[in-house]
Amino acid sequence: MLIQPAISLLRELQLTDFPSGSALAFTDGRLYVVGDDAREMRILDAQYRAAGSVTLFKHPQYRIPKPEKADLESAVVMKHKQALYLAAFGSASLPTRKQIILVPLPFRNSDTSIVYTRYADDFLDLLSQKLPEINIEGAAMAGNRLILANRGHHGMPHNTLVIARADCWNPAGADLPHFQQVTLPENSRGFCGVSDLCYIPSRDLLLMTFTTEATASTYDDGIIGDSYLACIRDYSKKLREETVTPDEMINLPSVSPVFAGQKIEGICLEKVRPEGLLLHLVADNDAGDSRLFAINAVL
């Protein structure tokens, strides 16, 4: 039976005291919010009520300046050494942005040991051989593989998925990543850069968010355009393909005007329900705050 895609907005909240929302993860009733220049990670419950925070960086400024920030652009819940962690990945577009931070879950207090590490040099060397520029903006786990999304821009209009070993902070050895080009549907208008990923095993569905932004580099911000929610069905069967194209790509401002001017940077799943997928999105408007959205998606 052909599914008619539909998205409905359930809830939204502006976080005036949390800058530059860039990634989300949901587990055990808690939503973890990461900002690309924020000093902390915010923890909320499913209704967006405050449930704590995790200090990641000790910095005197509310927003860590662009030349210094770790640029944490993606987050995923994963197992490492038999323990559960939230892994936050830097974009790796500059030396300061090659960080990976592993926060033990559930996070209980400030005494919990946070692991600070970096992408392995040989892993980044492999990426630099295949990618014109490195700018990792999304992450998802599909089985035991880590999928990273490398975002393009108007000066380098290519989005690429990197299917790699989960512990990309360790030397790659013989386990080489696979590179997958993302082509946009024929009805797409102009270039859209991938901004995050979310894989749903029970549906074998890879969700992707895309944004349009008038910039020709991995460093500079630009005028914010529209954001999109896309999906690739039966993704496990396409893992080794050289190219993938979203089966659906939905313009979010056409769903609700609240998405206009919002650069959707992160997506995560709360639960699969009979009526659809309960998803959370986070937007960064480059003005120093963040906005959360809960949506129901039939895809």
Tab-separated table of C-alpha atoms in Angstrom:
chain	number	residue	atom	x	y	z
A	1	MET	CA	0.000	0.000	0.000
A	2	LEU	CA	1.348	3.407	-1.004
A	3	ILE	CA	1.984	5.675	1.999
A	4	GLN	CA	0.833	9.262	1.659
A	5	PRO	CA	3.469	11.309	3.531
A	6	ALA	CA	2.074	13.719	6.106
A	7	ILE	CA	3.601	15.831	8.861
A	8	SER	CA	1.798	17.602	11.677
A	9	LEU	CA	3.235	19.961	14.281
A	10	LEU	CA	2.531	18.875	17.860
A	11	ARG	CA	4.544	21.276	20.012
A	12	GLU	CA	7.246	23.932	19.858
A	13	LEU	CA	9.426	25.765	22.343
A	14	GLN	CA	11.966	28.540	22.037
A	15	LEU	CA	15.045	28.038	24.222
A	16	THR	CA	16.097	31.632	24.833
A	17	ASP	CA	18.896	30.547	27.185
A	18	PHE	CA	20.508	27.899	24.982
A	19	PRO	CA	22.425	28.903	21.847
A	20	SER	CA	22.769	27.367	18.422
A	21	GLY	CA	20.904	24.054	18.734
A	22	SER	CA	22.619	21.647	16.363
A	23	ALA	CA	21.839	18.051	17.402
A	24	LEU	CA	19.378	15.924	19.380
A	25	ALA	CA	19.185	12.469	20.907
A	26	PHE	CA	16.325	10.824	22.821
A	27	THR	CA	16.614	7.898	25.221
A	28	ASP	CA	14.878	6.727	28.418
A	29	GLY	CA	12.414	9.612	28.413
A	30	ARG	CA	15.117	12.273	28.117
A	31	LEU	CA	15.889	14.620	25.238
A	32	TYR	CA	19.534	15.673	24.982
A	33	VAL	CA	20.116	18.987	23.162
A	34	VAL	CA	23.557	19.906	21.788
A	35	GLY	CA	24.605	23.360	20.548
A	36	ASP	CA	27.505	23.957	18.185
A	37	ASP	CA	28.887	26.841	20.275
A	38	ALA	CA	27.223	26.070	23.629
A	39	ARG	CA	29.204	25.387	26.811
A	40	GLU	CA	26.739	22.755	28.012
A	41	MET	CA	24.381	20.075	26.807
A	42	ARG	CA	20.774	20.597	27.898
A	43	ILE	CA	18.575	17.731	29.161
A	44	LEU	CA	14.773	17.956	28.874
A	45	ASP	CA	11.885	15.569	29.407
A	46	ALA	CA	9.535	14.596	26.590
A	47	GLN	CA	7.361	17.669	27.273
A	48	TYR	CA	10.402	19.996	26.995
A	49	ARG	CA	10.608	20.644	30.726
A	50	ALA	CA	14.093	21.173	32.153
A	51	ALA	CA	15.665	17.984	33.544
A	52	GLY	CA	19.314	18.992	33.933
A	53	SER	CA	22.424	19.926	31.993
A	54	VAL	CA	25.933	18.642	31.307
A	55	THR	CA	28.874	21.060	31.314
A	56	LEU	CA	31.062	20.222	28.322
A	57	PHE	CA	33.403	23.216	28.199
A	58	LYS	CA	34.604	25.707	30.777
A	59	HIS	CA	34.572	28.966	28.837
A	60	PRO	CA	33.897	32.527	30.042
A	61	GLN	CA	31.544	33.356	27.177
A	62	TYR	CA	27.934	32.207	26.795
A	63	ARG	CA	28.618	31.395	23.143
A	64	ILE	CA	32.080	30.037	22.432
A	65	PRO	CA	33.562	32.187	19.620
A	66	LYS	CA	33.554	30.683	16.152
A	67	PRO	CA	37.368	30.225	15.864
A	68	GLU	CA	37.428	28.343	19.197
A	69	LYS	CA	34.216	26.303	19.252
A	70	ALA	CA	34.173	22.514	18.916
A	71	ASP	CA	31.280	22.857	16.441
A	72	LEU	CA	29.408	19.810	17.745
A	73	GLU	CA	26.960	19.237	14.909
A	74	SER	CA	25.649	15.713	15.461
A	75	ALA	CA	24.836	13.336	18.292
A	76	VAL	CA	23.886	9.689	18.555
A	77	VAL	CA	23.320	7.152	21.327
A	78	MET	CA	25.781	4.286	20.979
A	79	LYS	CA	27.505	1.488	22.912
A	80	HIS	CA	31.203	1.717	23.682
A	81	LYS	CA	33.045	-0.863	25.795
A	82	GLN	CA	29.704	-2.392	26.863
A	83	ALA	CA	28.444	0.953	28.212
A	84	LEU	CA	25.888	3.368	26.737
A	85	TYR	CA	27.010	6.838	25.695
A	86	LEU	CA	25.751	9.893	23.923
A	87	ALA	CA	28.427	10.649	21.343
A	88	ALA	CA	28.626	14.242	20.097
A	89	PHE	CA	30.712	14.762	16.953
A	90	GLY	CA	32.490	17.909	15.851
A	91	SER	CA	32.228	18.923	12.207
A	92	ALA	CA	36.014	18.342	11.705
A	93	SER	CA	36.099	21.340	9.362
A	94	LEU	CA	38.915	22.946	11.434
A	95	PRO	CA	41.469	21.558	13.920
A	96	THR	CA	39.397	22.832	16.877
A	97	ARG	CA	36.394	20.959	15.457
A	98	LYS	CA	37.878	17.464	15.335
A	99	GLN	CA	36.605	16.636	18.819
A	100	ILE	CA	34.284	13.798	19.821
A	101	ILE	CA	32.692	13.839	23.274
A	102	LEU	CA	31.245	10.710	24.908
A	103	VAL	CA	28.769	11.382	27.728
A	104	PRO	CA	27.820	8.295	29.805
A	105	LEU	CA	24.081	7.519	29.911
A	106	PRO	CA	22.055	7.959	31.928
A	107	PHE	CA	23.879	11.110	33.008
A	108	ARG	CA	23.504	11.364	36.779
A	109	ASN	CA	25.689	14.186	38.101
A	110	SER	CA	28.779	16.275	37.511
A	111	ASP	CA	30.967	13.460	38.835
A	112	THR	CA	30.072	11.266	35.870
A	113	SER	CA	33.190	10.747	33.751
A	114	ILE	CA	32.951	12.370	30.323
A	115	VAL	CA	35.334	11.088	27.642
A	116	TYR	CA	36.998	13.700	25.425
A	117	THR	CA	38.621	12.298	22.300
A	118	ARG	CA	39.180	13.130	18.619
A	119	TYR	CA	38.655	11.562	15.233
A	120	ALA	CA	41.552	9.244	14.406
A	121	ASP	CA	44.065	10.912	12.080
A	122	ASP	CA	43.971	8.039	9.592
A	123	PHE	CA	40.163	8.200	9.517
A	124	LEU	CA	40.263	11.913	8.652
A	125	ASP	CA	42.985	11.207	6.069
A	126	LEU	CA	40.649	8.717	4.386
A	127	LEU	CA	37.865	11.304	4.400
A	128	SER	CA	40.081	14.020	2.966
A	129	GLN	CA	41.064	11.706	0.089
A	130	LYS	CA	37.411	11.264	-0.901
A	131	LEU	CA	35.752	14.542	0.114
A	132	PRO	CA	36.609	17.981	-1.325
A	133	GLU	CA	35.955	19.459	2.140
A	134	ILE	CA	35.145	17.811	5.471
A	135	ASN	CA	32.067	19.172	7.228
A	136	ILE	CA	30.324	16.467	9.260
A	137	GLU	CA	26.812	17.617	10.155
A	138	GLY	CA	24.832	14.453	10.927
A	139	ALA	CA	25.209	11.041	12.536
A	140	ALA	CA	23.139	7.883	13.012
A	141	MET	CA	23.719	4.270	14.004
A	142	ALA	CA	22.490	1.532	11.646
A	143	GLY	CA	23.265	-1.794	13.265
A	144	ASN	CA	26.945	-1.704	14.146
A	145	ARG	CA	27.768	0.920	11.520
A	146	LEU	CA	28.076	4.636	12.093
A	147	ILE	CA	26.657	6.795	9.322
A	148	LEU	CA	28.091	10.311	9.132
A	149	ALA	CA	26.647	12.996	6.864
A	150	ASN	CA	29.102	15.354	5.177
A	151	ARG	CA	27.369	18.571	4.168
A	152	GLY	CA	28.117	20.513	1.029
A	153	HIS	CA	27.436	24.171	0.239
A	154	HIS	CA	26.910	26.361	-2.832
A	155	GLY	CA	30.634	26.391	-3.531
A	156	MET	CA	30.841	22.585	-3.168
A	157	PRO	CA	27.320	21.270	-3.872
A	158	HIS	CA	27.766	17.646	-2.784
A	159	ASN	CA	26.305	15.765	0.181
A	160	THR	CA	27.980	12.486	1.119
A	161	LEU	CA	27.187	9.714	3.585
A	162	VAL	CA	30.172	7.997	5.193
A	163	ILE	CA	29.385	4.479	6.450
A	164	ALA	CA	32.096	3.640	8.949
A	165	ARG	CA	33.049	1.683	12.034
A	166	ALA	CA	31.383	3.107	15.141
A	167	ASP	CA	34.605	3.982	16.983
A	168	CYS	CA	36.013	6.406	14.431
A	169	TRP	CA	38.248	7.873	17.138
A	170	ASN	CA	40.373	4.711	16.942
A	171	PRO	CA	42.726	3.931	14.010
A	172	ALA	CA	40.693	2.547	11.119
A	173	GLY	CA	42.998	-0.348	10.256
A	174	ALA	CA	41.600	-2.447	7.415
A	175	ASP	CA	37.981	-1.441	8.101
A	176	LEU	CA	37.664	1.248	5.445
A	177	PRO	CA	34.589	3.493	5.278
A	178	HIS	CA	32.182	3.398	2.370
A	179	PHE	CA	31.224	6.670	0.691
A	180	GLN	CA	27.726	7.244	-0.641
A	181	GLN	CA	26.719	10.264	-2.682
A	182	VAL	CA	23.298	11.769	-1.936
A	183	THR	CA	21.445	13.036	-4.979
A	184	LEU	CA	18.403	15.230	-4.522
A	185	PRO	CA	15.016	14.472	-6.098
A	186	GLU	CA	14.457	15.980	-9.534
A	187	ASN	CA	11.842	18.420	-8.208
A	188	SER	CA	14.315	19.967	-5.713
A	189	ARG	CA	14.936	23.686	-6.129
A	190	GLY	CA	18.617	24.522	-5.929
A	191	PHE	CA	21.136	22.965	-3.577
A	192	CYS	CA	20.127	21.730	-0.112
A	193	GLY	CA	22.761	20.756	2.434
A	194	VAL	CA	22.211	17.751	4.683
A	195	SER	CA	22.022	18.804	8.351
A	196	ASP	CA	21.302	15.578	10.302
A	197	LEU	CA	20.355	11.900	10.168
A	198	CYS	CA	18.142	9.522	12.137
A	199	TYR	CA	17.861	5.788	11.429
A	200	ILE	CA	14.770	3.828	12.561
A	201	PRO	CA	15.600	0.089	12.610
A	202	SER	CA	12.020	-1.171	12.970
A	203	ARG	CA	11.093	0.659	9.770
A	204	ASP	CA	14.481	0.362	8.035
A	205	LEU	CA	14.056	4.073	7.411
A	206	LEU	CA	16.802	6.681	7.187
A	207	LEU	CA	15.503	10.156	7.941
A	208	MET	CA	17.466	13.174	6.763
A	209	THR	CA	17.077	16.890	7.329
A	210	PHE	CA	18.231	19.411	4.761
A	211	THR	CA	18.578	23.177	4.865
A	212	THR	CA	19.214	25.899	2.346
A	213	GLU	CA	21.643	28.626	3.317
A	214	ALA	CA	23.341	31.261	1.175
A	215	THR	CA	26.956	30.380	1.975
A	216	ALA	CA	29.867	29.179	-0.136
A	217	SER	CA	32.057	27.791	2.655
A	218	THR	CA	32.055	25.442	5.651
A	219	TYR	CA	32.857	28.391	7.966
A	220	ASP	CA	30.565	31.306	7.160
A	221	ASP	CA	26.849	31.534	7.921
A	222	GLY	CA	24.434	32.839	5.319
A	223	ILE	CA	20.844	33.878	4.766
A	224	ILE	CA	18.584	31.057	5.993
A	225	GLY	CA	16.192	29.550	3.472
A	226	ASP	CA	13.809	26.595	3.778
A	227	SER	CA	14.363	23.335	5.644
A	228	TYR	CA	13.239	19.869	4.557
A	229	LEU	CA	12.531	16.453	6.046
A	230	ALA	CA	13.450	13.546	3.768
A	231	CYS	CA	13.479	9.772	4.030
A	232	ILE	CA	15.135	6.803	2.350
A	233	ARG	CA	13.134	3.574	2.660
A	234	ASP	CA	14.701	0.093	2.911
A	235	TYR	CA	18.012	1.726	3.691
A	236	SER	CA	19.794	-1.441	4.898
A	237	LYS	CA	19.440	-2.813	1.356
A	238	LYS	CA	21.106	0.328	-0.026
A	239	LEU	CA	24.062	0.604	2.389
A	240	ARG	CA	26.623	-0.477	-0.196
A	241	GLU	CA	25.255	1.518	-3.109
A	242	GLU	CA	27.365	4.336	-4.524
A	243	THR	CA	24.464	6.786	-4.722
A	244	VAL	CA	21.181	7.191	-2.857
A	245	THR	CA	18.235	9.521	-3.417
A	246	PRO	CA	15.525	10.341	-0.862
A	247	ASP	CA	12.173	8.726	-1.632
A	248	GLU	CA	10.371	11.716	-0.113
A	249	MET	CA	11.497	15.278	0.566
A	250	ILE	CA	9.016	17.523	2.361
A	251	ASN	CA	9.317	21.300	2.601
A	252	LEU	CA	8.739	22.103	6.294
A	253	PRO	CA	7.526	25.735	5.901
A	254	SER	CA	4.763	24.311	3.693
A	255	VAL	CA	3.686	22.187	6.689
A	256	SER	CA	3.512	25.151	9.090
A	257	PRO	CA	4.618	28.791	8.904
A	258	VAL	CA	6.457	28.337	12.237
A	259	PHE	CA	9.232	26.609	10.250
A	260	ALA	CA	9.851	29.662	8.061
A	261	GLY	CA	13.333	31.087	8.677
A	262	GLN	CA	14.258	28.145	10.924
A	263	LYS	CA	17.436	26.259	10.035
A	264	ILE	CA	16.652	22.688	11.131
A	265	GLU	CA	19.940	21.277	12.407
A	266	GLY	CA	18.953	18.142	14.336
A	267	ILE	CA	16.403	15.320	14.380
A	268	CYS	CA	15.736	12.325	16.619
A	269	LEU	CA	13.040	9.738	17.222
A	270	GLU	CA	11.110	9.449	20.468
A	271	LYS	CA	8.888	6.516	19.487
A	272	VAL	CA	7.187	4.670	16.640
A	273	ARG	CA	3.401	4.862	17.124
A	274	PRO	CA	0.446	3.504	15.126
A	275	GLU	CA	-0.398	7.055	14.079
A	276	GLY	CA	3.143	7.830	12.929
A	277	LEU	CA	6.675	8.651	14.028
A	278	LEU	CA	7.003	10.960	17.035
A	279	LEU	CA	10.051	13.049	16.151
A	280	HIS	CA	11.882	16.005	17.647
A	281	LEU	CA	13.640	18.705	15.626
A	282	VAL	CA	15.940	21.510	16.725
A	283	ALA	CA	16.572	24.723	14.813
A	284	ASP	CA	19.373	27.279	14.967
A	285	ASN	CA	18.513	30.752	13.679
A	286	ASP	CA	22.104	32.086	14.066
A	287	ALA	CA	20.783	34.686	16.553
A	288	GLY	CA	21.859	33.007	19.780
A	289	ASP	CA	18.891	30.867	20.768
A	290	SER	CA	17.330	27.582	19.699
A	291	ARG	CA	13.854	26.291	18.897
A	292	LEU	CA	12.460	22.804	19.446
A	293	PHE	CA	9.642	21.174	17.508
A	294	ALA	CA	7.756	17.932	18.140
A	295	ILE	CA	6.117	16.505	15.028
A	296	ASN	CA	4.167	13.451	13.962
A	297	ALA	CA	5.371	12.092	10.642
A	298	VAL	CA	3.684	9.519	8.443
A	299	LEU	CA	6.358	8.397	5.987
